[in-house]
Short mmCIF file of C-alpha atoms and ligand atoms in Angstrom, two decimals:
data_model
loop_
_atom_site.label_atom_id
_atom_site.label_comp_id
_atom_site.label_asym_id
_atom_site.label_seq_id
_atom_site.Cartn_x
_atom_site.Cartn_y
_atom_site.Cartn_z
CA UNK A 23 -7.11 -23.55 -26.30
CA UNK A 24 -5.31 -25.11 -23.01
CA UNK A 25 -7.61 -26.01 -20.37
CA UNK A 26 -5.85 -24.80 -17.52
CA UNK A 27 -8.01 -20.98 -18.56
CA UNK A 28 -8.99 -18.94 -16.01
CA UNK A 29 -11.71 -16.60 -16.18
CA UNK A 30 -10.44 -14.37 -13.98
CA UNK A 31 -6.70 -13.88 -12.32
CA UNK A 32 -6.60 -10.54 -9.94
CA UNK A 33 -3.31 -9.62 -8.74
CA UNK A 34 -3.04 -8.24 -5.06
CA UNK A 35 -5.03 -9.38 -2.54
CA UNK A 36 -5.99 -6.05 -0.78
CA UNK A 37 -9.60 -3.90 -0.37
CA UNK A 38 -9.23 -3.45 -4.26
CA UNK A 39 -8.46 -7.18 -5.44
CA UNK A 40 -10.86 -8.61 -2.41
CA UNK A 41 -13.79 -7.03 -3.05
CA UNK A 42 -13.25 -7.47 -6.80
CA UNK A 43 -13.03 -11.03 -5.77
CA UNK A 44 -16.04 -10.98 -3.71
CA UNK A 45 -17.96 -9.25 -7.36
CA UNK A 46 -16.42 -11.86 -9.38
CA UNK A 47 -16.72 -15.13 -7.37
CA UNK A 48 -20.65 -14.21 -7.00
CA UNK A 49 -20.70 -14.23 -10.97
CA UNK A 50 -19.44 -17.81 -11.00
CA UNK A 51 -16.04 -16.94 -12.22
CA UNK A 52 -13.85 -18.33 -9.86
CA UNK A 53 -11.66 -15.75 -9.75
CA UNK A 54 -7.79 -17.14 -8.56
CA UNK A 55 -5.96 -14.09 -6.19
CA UNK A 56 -2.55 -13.75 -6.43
CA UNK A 57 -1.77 -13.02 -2.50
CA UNK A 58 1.95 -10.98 -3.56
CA UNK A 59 4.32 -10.11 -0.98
CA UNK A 60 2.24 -8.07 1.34
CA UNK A 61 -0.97 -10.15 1.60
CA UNK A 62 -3.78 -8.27 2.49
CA UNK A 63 -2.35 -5.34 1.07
CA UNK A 64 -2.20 -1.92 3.81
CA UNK A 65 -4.70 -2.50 5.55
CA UNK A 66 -3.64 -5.66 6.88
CA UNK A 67 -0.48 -3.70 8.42
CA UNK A 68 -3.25 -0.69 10.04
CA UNK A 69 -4.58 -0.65 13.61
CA UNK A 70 -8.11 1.07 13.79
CA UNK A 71 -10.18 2.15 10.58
CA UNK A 72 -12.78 4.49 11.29
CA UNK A 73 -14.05 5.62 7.96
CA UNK A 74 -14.93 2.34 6.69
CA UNK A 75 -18.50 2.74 6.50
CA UNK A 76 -20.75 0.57 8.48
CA UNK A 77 -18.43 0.13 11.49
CA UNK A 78 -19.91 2.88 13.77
CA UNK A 79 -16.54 1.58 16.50
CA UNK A 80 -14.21 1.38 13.74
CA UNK A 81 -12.80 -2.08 13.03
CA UNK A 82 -9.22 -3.32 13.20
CA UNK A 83 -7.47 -3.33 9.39
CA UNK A 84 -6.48 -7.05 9.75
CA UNK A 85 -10.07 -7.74 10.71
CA UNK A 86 -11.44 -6.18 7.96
CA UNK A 87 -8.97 -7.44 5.44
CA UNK A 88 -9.86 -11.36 6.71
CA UNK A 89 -13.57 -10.71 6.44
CA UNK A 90 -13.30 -9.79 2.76
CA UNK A 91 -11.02 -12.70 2.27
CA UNK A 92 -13.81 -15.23 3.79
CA UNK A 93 -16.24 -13.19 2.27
CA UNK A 94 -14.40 -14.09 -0.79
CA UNK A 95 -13.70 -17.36 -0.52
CA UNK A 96 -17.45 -18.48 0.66
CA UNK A 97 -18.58 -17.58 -2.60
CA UNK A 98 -15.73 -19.58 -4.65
CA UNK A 99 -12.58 -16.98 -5.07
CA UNK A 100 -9.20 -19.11 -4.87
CA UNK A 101 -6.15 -17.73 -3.36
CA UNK A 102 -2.24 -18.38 -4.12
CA UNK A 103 0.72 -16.69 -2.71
CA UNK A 104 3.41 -16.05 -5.44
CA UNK A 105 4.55 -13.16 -6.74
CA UNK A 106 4.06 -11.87 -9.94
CA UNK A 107 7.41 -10.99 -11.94
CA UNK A 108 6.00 -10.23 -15.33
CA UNK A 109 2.63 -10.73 -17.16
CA UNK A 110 1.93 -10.68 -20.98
CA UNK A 111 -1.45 -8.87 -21.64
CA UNK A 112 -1.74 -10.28 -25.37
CA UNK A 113 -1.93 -7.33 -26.94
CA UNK A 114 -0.80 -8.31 -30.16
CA UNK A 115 -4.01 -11.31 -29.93
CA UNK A 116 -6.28 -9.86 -33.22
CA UNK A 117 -9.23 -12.59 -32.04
CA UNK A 118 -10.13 -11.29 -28.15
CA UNK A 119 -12.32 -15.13 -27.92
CA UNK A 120 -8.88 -16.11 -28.05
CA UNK A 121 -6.93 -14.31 -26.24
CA UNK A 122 -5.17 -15.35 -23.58
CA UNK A 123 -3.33 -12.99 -20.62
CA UNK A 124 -0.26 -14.47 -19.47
CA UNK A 125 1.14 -14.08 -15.45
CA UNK A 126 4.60 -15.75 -14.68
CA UNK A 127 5.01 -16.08 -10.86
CA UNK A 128 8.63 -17.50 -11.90
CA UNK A 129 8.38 -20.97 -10.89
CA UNK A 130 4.87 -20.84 -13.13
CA UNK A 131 3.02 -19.34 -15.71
CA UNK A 132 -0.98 -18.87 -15.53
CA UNK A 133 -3.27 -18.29 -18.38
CA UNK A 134 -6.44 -15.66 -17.96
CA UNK A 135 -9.10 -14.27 -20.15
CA UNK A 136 -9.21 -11.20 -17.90
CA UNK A 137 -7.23 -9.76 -15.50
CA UNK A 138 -7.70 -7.45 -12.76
CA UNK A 139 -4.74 -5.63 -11.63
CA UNK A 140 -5.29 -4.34 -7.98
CA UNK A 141 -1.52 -4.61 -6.53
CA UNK A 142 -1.30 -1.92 -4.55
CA UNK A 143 1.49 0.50 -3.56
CA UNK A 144 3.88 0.27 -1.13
CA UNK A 145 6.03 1.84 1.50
CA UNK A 146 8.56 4.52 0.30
CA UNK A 147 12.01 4.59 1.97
CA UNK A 148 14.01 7.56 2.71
CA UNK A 149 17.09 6.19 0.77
CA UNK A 150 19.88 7.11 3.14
CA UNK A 151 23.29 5.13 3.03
CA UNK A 152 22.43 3.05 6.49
CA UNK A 153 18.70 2.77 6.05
CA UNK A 154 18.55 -0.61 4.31
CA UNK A 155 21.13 -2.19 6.85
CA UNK A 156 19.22 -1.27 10.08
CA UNK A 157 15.86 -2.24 8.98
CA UNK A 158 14.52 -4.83 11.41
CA UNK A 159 17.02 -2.94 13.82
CA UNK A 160 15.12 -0.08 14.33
CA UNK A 161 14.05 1.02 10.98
CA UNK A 162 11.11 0.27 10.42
CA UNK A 163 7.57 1.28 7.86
CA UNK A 164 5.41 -0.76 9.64
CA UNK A 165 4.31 1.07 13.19
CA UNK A 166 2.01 -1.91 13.98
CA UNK A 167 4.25 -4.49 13.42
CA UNK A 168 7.27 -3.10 15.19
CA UNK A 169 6.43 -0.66 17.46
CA UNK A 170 6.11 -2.79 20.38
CA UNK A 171 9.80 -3.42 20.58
CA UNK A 172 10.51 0.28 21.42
CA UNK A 173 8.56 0.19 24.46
CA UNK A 174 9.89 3.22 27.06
CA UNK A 175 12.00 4.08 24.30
CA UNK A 176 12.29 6.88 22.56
CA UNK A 177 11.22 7.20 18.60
CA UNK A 178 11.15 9.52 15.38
CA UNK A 179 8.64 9.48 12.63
CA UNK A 180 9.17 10.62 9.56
CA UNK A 181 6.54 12.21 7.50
CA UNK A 182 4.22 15.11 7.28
CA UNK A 183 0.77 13.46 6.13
CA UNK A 184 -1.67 11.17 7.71
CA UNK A 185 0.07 7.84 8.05
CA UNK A 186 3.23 9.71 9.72
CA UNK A 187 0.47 10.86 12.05
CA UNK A 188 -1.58 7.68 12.78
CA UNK A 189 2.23 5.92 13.08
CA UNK A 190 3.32 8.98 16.07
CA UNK A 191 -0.07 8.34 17.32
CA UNK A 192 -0.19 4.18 17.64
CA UNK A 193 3.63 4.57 19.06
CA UNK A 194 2.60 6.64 22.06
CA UNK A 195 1.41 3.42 23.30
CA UNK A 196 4.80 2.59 23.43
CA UNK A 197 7.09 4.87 23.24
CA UNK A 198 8.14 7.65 25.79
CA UNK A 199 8.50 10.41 23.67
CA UNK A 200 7.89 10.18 19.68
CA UNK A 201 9.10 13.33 17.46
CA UNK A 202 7.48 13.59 14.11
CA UNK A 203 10.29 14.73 11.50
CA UNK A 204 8.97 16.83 8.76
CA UNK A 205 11.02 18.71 5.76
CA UNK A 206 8.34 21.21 5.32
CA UNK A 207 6.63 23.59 7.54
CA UNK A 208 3.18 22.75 6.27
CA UNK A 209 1.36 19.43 6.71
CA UNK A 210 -0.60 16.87 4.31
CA UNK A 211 -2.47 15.45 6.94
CA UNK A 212 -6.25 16.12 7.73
CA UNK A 213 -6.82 18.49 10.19
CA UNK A 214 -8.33 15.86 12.58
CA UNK A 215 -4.95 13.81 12.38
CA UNK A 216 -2.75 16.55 12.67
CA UNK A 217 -4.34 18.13 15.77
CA UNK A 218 -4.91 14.59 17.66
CA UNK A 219 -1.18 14.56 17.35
CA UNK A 220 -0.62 18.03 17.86
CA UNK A 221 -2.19 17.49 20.98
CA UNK A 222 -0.66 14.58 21.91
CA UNK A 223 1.48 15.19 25.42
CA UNK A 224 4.17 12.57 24.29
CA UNK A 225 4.62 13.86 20.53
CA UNK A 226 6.91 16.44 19.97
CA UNK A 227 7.85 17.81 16.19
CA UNK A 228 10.55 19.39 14.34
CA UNK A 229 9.87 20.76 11.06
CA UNK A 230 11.74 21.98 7.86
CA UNK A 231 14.09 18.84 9.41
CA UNK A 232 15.45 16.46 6.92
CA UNK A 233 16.81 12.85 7.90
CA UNK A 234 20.80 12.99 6.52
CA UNK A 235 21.65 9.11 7.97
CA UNK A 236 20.78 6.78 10.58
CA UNK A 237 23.01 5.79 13.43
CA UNK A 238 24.56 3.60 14.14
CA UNK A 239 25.25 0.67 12.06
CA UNK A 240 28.33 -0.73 13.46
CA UNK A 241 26.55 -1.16 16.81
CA UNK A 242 23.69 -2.97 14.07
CA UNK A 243 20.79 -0.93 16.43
CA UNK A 244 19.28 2.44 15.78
CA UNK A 245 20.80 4.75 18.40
CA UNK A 246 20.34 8.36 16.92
CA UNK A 247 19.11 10.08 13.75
CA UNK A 248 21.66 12.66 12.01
CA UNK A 249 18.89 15.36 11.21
CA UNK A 250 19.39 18.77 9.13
CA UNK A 251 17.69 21.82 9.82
CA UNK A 252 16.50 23.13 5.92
CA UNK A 253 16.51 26.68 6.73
CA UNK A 254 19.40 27.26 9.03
CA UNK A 255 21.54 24.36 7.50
CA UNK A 256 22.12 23.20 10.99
CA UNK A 257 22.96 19.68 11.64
CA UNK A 258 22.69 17.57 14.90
CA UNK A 259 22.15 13.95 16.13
CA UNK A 260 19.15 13.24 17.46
CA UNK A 261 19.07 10.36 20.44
CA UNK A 262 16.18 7.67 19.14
CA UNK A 263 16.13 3.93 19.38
CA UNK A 264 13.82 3.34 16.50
CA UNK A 265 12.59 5.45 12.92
CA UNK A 266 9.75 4.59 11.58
CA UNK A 267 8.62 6.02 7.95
CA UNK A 268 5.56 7.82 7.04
CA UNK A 269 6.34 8.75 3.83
CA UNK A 270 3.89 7.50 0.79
CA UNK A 271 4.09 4.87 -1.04
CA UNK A 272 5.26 3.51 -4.42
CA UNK A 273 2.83 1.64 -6.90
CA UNK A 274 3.54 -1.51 -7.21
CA UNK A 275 3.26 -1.82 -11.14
CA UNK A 276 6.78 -2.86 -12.15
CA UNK A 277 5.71 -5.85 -13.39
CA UNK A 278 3.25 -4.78 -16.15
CA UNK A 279 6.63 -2.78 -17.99
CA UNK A 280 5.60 -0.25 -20.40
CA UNK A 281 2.52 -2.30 -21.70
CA UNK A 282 0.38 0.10 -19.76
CA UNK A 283 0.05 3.95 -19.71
CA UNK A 284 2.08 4.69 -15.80
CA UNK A 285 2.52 8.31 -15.07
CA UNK A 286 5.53 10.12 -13.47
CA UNK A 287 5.99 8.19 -10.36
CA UNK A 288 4.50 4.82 -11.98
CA UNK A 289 0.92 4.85 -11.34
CA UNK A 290 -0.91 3.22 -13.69
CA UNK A 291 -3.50 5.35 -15.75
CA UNK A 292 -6.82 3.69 -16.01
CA UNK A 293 -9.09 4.55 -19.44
CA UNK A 294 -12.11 5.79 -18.19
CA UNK A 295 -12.72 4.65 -14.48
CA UNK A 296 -11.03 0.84 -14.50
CA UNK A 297 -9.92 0.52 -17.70
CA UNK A 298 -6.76 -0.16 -20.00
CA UNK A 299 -5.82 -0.03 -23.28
CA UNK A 300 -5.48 -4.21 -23.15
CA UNK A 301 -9.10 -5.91 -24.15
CA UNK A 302 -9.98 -7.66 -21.21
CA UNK A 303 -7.04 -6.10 -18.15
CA UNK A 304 -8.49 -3.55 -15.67
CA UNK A 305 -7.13 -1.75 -13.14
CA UNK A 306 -8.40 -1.25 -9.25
CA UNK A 307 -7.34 0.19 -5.58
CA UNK A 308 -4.18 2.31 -5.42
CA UNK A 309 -1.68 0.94 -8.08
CA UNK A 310 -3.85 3.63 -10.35
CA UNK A 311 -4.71 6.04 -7.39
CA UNK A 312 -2.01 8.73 -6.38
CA UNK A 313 -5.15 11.11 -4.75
CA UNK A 314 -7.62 9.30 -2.76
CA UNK A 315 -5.73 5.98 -1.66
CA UNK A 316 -8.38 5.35 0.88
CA UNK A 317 -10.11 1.95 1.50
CA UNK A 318 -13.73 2.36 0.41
CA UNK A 319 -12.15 4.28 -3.27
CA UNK A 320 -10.10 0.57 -3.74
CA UNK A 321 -12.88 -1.26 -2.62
CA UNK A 322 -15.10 0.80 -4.96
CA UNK A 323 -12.89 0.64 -8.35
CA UNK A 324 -12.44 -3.42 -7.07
CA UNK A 325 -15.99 -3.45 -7.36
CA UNK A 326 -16.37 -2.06 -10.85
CA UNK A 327 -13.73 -4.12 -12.25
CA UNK A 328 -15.22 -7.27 -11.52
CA UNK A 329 -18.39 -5.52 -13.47
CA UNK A 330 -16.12 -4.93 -16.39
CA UNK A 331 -14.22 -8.25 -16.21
CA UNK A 332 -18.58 -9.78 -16.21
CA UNK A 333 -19.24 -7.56 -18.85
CA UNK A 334 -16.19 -8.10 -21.34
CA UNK A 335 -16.47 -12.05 -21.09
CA UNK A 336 -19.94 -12.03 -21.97
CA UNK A 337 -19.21 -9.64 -25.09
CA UNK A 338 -16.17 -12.07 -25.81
CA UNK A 339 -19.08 -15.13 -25.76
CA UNK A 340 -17.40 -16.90 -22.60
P1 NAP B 406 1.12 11.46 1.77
O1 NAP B 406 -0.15 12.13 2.11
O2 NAP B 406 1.63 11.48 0.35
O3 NAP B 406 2.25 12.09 2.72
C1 NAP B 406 3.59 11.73 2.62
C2 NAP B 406 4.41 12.63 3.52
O4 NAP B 406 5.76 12.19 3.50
C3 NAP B 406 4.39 14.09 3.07
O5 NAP B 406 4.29 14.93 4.18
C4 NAP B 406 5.73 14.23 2.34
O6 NAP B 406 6.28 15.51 2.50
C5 NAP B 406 6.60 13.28 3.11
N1 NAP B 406 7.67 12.74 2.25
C6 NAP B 406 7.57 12.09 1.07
N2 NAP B 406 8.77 11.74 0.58
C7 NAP B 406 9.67 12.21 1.50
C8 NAP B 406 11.09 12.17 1.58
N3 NAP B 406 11.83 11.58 0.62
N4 NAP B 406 11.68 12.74 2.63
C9 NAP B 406 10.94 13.33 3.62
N5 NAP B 406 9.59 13.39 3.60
C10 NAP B 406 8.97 12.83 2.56
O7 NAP B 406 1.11 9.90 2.16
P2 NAP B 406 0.36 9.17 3.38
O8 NAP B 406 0.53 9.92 4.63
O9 NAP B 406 0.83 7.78 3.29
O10 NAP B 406 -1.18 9.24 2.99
C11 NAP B 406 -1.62 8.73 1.73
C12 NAP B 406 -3.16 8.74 1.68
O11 NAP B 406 -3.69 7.80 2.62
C13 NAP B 406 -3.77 10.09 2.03
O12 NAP B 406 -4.91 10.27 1.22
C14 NAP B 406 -4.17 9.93 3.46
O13 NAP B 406 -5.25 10.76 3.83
C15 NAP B 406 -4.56 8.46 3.51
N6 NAP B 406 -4.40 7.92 4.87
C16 NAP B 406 -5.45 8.03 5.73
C17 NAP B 406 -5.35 7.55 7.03
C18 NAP B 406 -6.52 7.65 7.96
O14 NAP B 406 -7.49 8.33 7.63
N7 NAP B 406 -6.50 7.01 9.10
C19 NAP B 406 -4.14 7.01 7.48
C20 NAP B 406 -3.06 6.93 6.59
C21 NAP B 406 -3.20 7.41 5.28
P3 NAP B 406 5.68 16.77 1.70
O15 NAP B 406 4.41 17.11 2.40
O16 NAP B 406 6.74 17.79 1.83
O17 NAP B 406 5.49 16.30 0.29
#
């Protein structure tokens, strides 16, 4: 058996992989977190959370993200930034003492008796033909990040459910008008988010509106958005110096291939609540959650993967 083993490797370093970190580093299993590309995972790109329990004000994402990491860390967790192109979950290993789970960040390969699998989902993009040219010129997923260079300008959102809504509502702080975009008539977002925006003074919306391109690429700045009416077939350019998507997210799961059960849109399916069909790999946080996707649910299956990752090595004898 090498002796570079870890215990524990948990990919993503998000709610999910954090607090399965906190779990597992307070067992004495030195967990090692693989940070990926978006480190701290959504809620490190979020403004106010108000529904984390015990934060009667709310508390800023990014705050709340780097007190789980220190949280983390005081107890023993390790962190390393990589990202994770493939892993081998030693399936075809008969003798699970043995076992060993492989993760290749490319440059290295790291050997685990468990893993925990908590990577997350990320942004969706529209997929129109001058999208991926203008991002950092306007386009733009990440309201937080970027909305501050649109300031007195005027902005589109696009998206119909709650983060379309929290982004038109953080970019009033900027902006001077912000119009929400939306191809249906009916909205996905709570009730509470959709009338804070509703009654917003500086949001305006346009539903059963599609997003056909944005403009203007040879100028290499947003300028306008070339929007479709879906039940007149009208089309028109819309004046708007930035677009910023609400639109879901994908899981980020490419990198376990087909040796996991994924569903439609690649969500991984867990076997009973954090489970997989690979002795000694669990699954937490939104990579396996296409319904809840809220923090407390990923820091809650985080939590009971560390249990199961506690549980397994002790049946395993390590
Ligand atoms: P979501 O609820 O899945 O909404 C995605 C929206 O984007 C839908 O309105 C969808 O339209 C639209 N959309 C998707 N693909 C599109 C495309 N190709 N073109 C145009 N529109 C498209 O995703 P979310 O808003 O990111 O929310 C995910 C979860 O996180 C939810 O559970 C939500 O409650 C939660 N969340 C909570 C908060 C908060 O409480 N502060 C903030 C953000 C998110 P259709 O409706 O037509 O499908």
């Amino acid at each position: 058996m090498p002796e570079n083993v870890r215990n524990l490797i948990i990919v993503g370093s998000g709610c999910s992989g954090l607090t399965a970190a906190i779990y597992a580093a307070r067992a004495n299993l030195r967990p090692l977190v693989i940070d990926g590309h978006e480190p701290g995972g959504q809620l490190s790109i979020t403004t106010l959370v108000e529904n984390f329990p015990g934060f009667p004000e709310g508390i800023q994402g990014p705050e709340l993200i780097e007190n789980m990491r220190q949280q983390a860390a005081r107890f023993g967790a390790e962190f390393l930034a990589g990202h994770v192109a493939s892993v081998d979950l030693g399936q075809k290993s008969a003798d699970l003492g043995k076992k060993l789970i492989e993760v290749n960040l490319g440059r290295e390969t790291l050997l685990a008796r468990t893993l925990i699998i908590a990577s997350g989902a990320s942004a969706r993009w529209l997929g129109l033909p001058n999208e991926q040219a203008l991002i950092g010129h306007g386009v733009s997923s990440c309201a937080t990040c970027d909305g501050f260079f649109f300031s007195g300008k005027e902005i589109a959102v696009i998206g119909g459910g709650d983060s379309a809504m929290e982004e038109a509502l953080f970019l009033t702080r900027f902006a001077s008008k912000v119009t929400v975009i939306h191809r249906r008539h009916e909205f996905r977002a709570s009730k509470i988010m959709l009338d804070r925006a509703r009654k917003h003074d500086q949001i305006e919306f346009l539903t059963d509106t599609v997003v056909d391109d944005v403009l203007d690429v040879s100028k290499k700045e947003v300028t306008g958005l070339r929007l479709r009416n879906l039940k007149t077939g009208e089309q028109w350019d819309l004046p708007a110096s930035a677009m910023f998507l609400g639109i879901g997210h994908t899981p980020n799961a490419q990198f376990i291939g087909d040796q996991l059960d994924r569903d439609g849109e690649g969500y991984l399916i867990p076997e009973g609540f954090v489970g997989s069909r690979a002795p000694g790999v669990f699954i937490s946080g939104d990579v396996a959650d296409r319904h809840y996707r809220q923090a407390v649910t990923a820091a809650g299956t985080g939590c009971m993967a560390a249990l199961e990752v506690e549980k397994y090595l002790e049946e395993i004898g390590k």
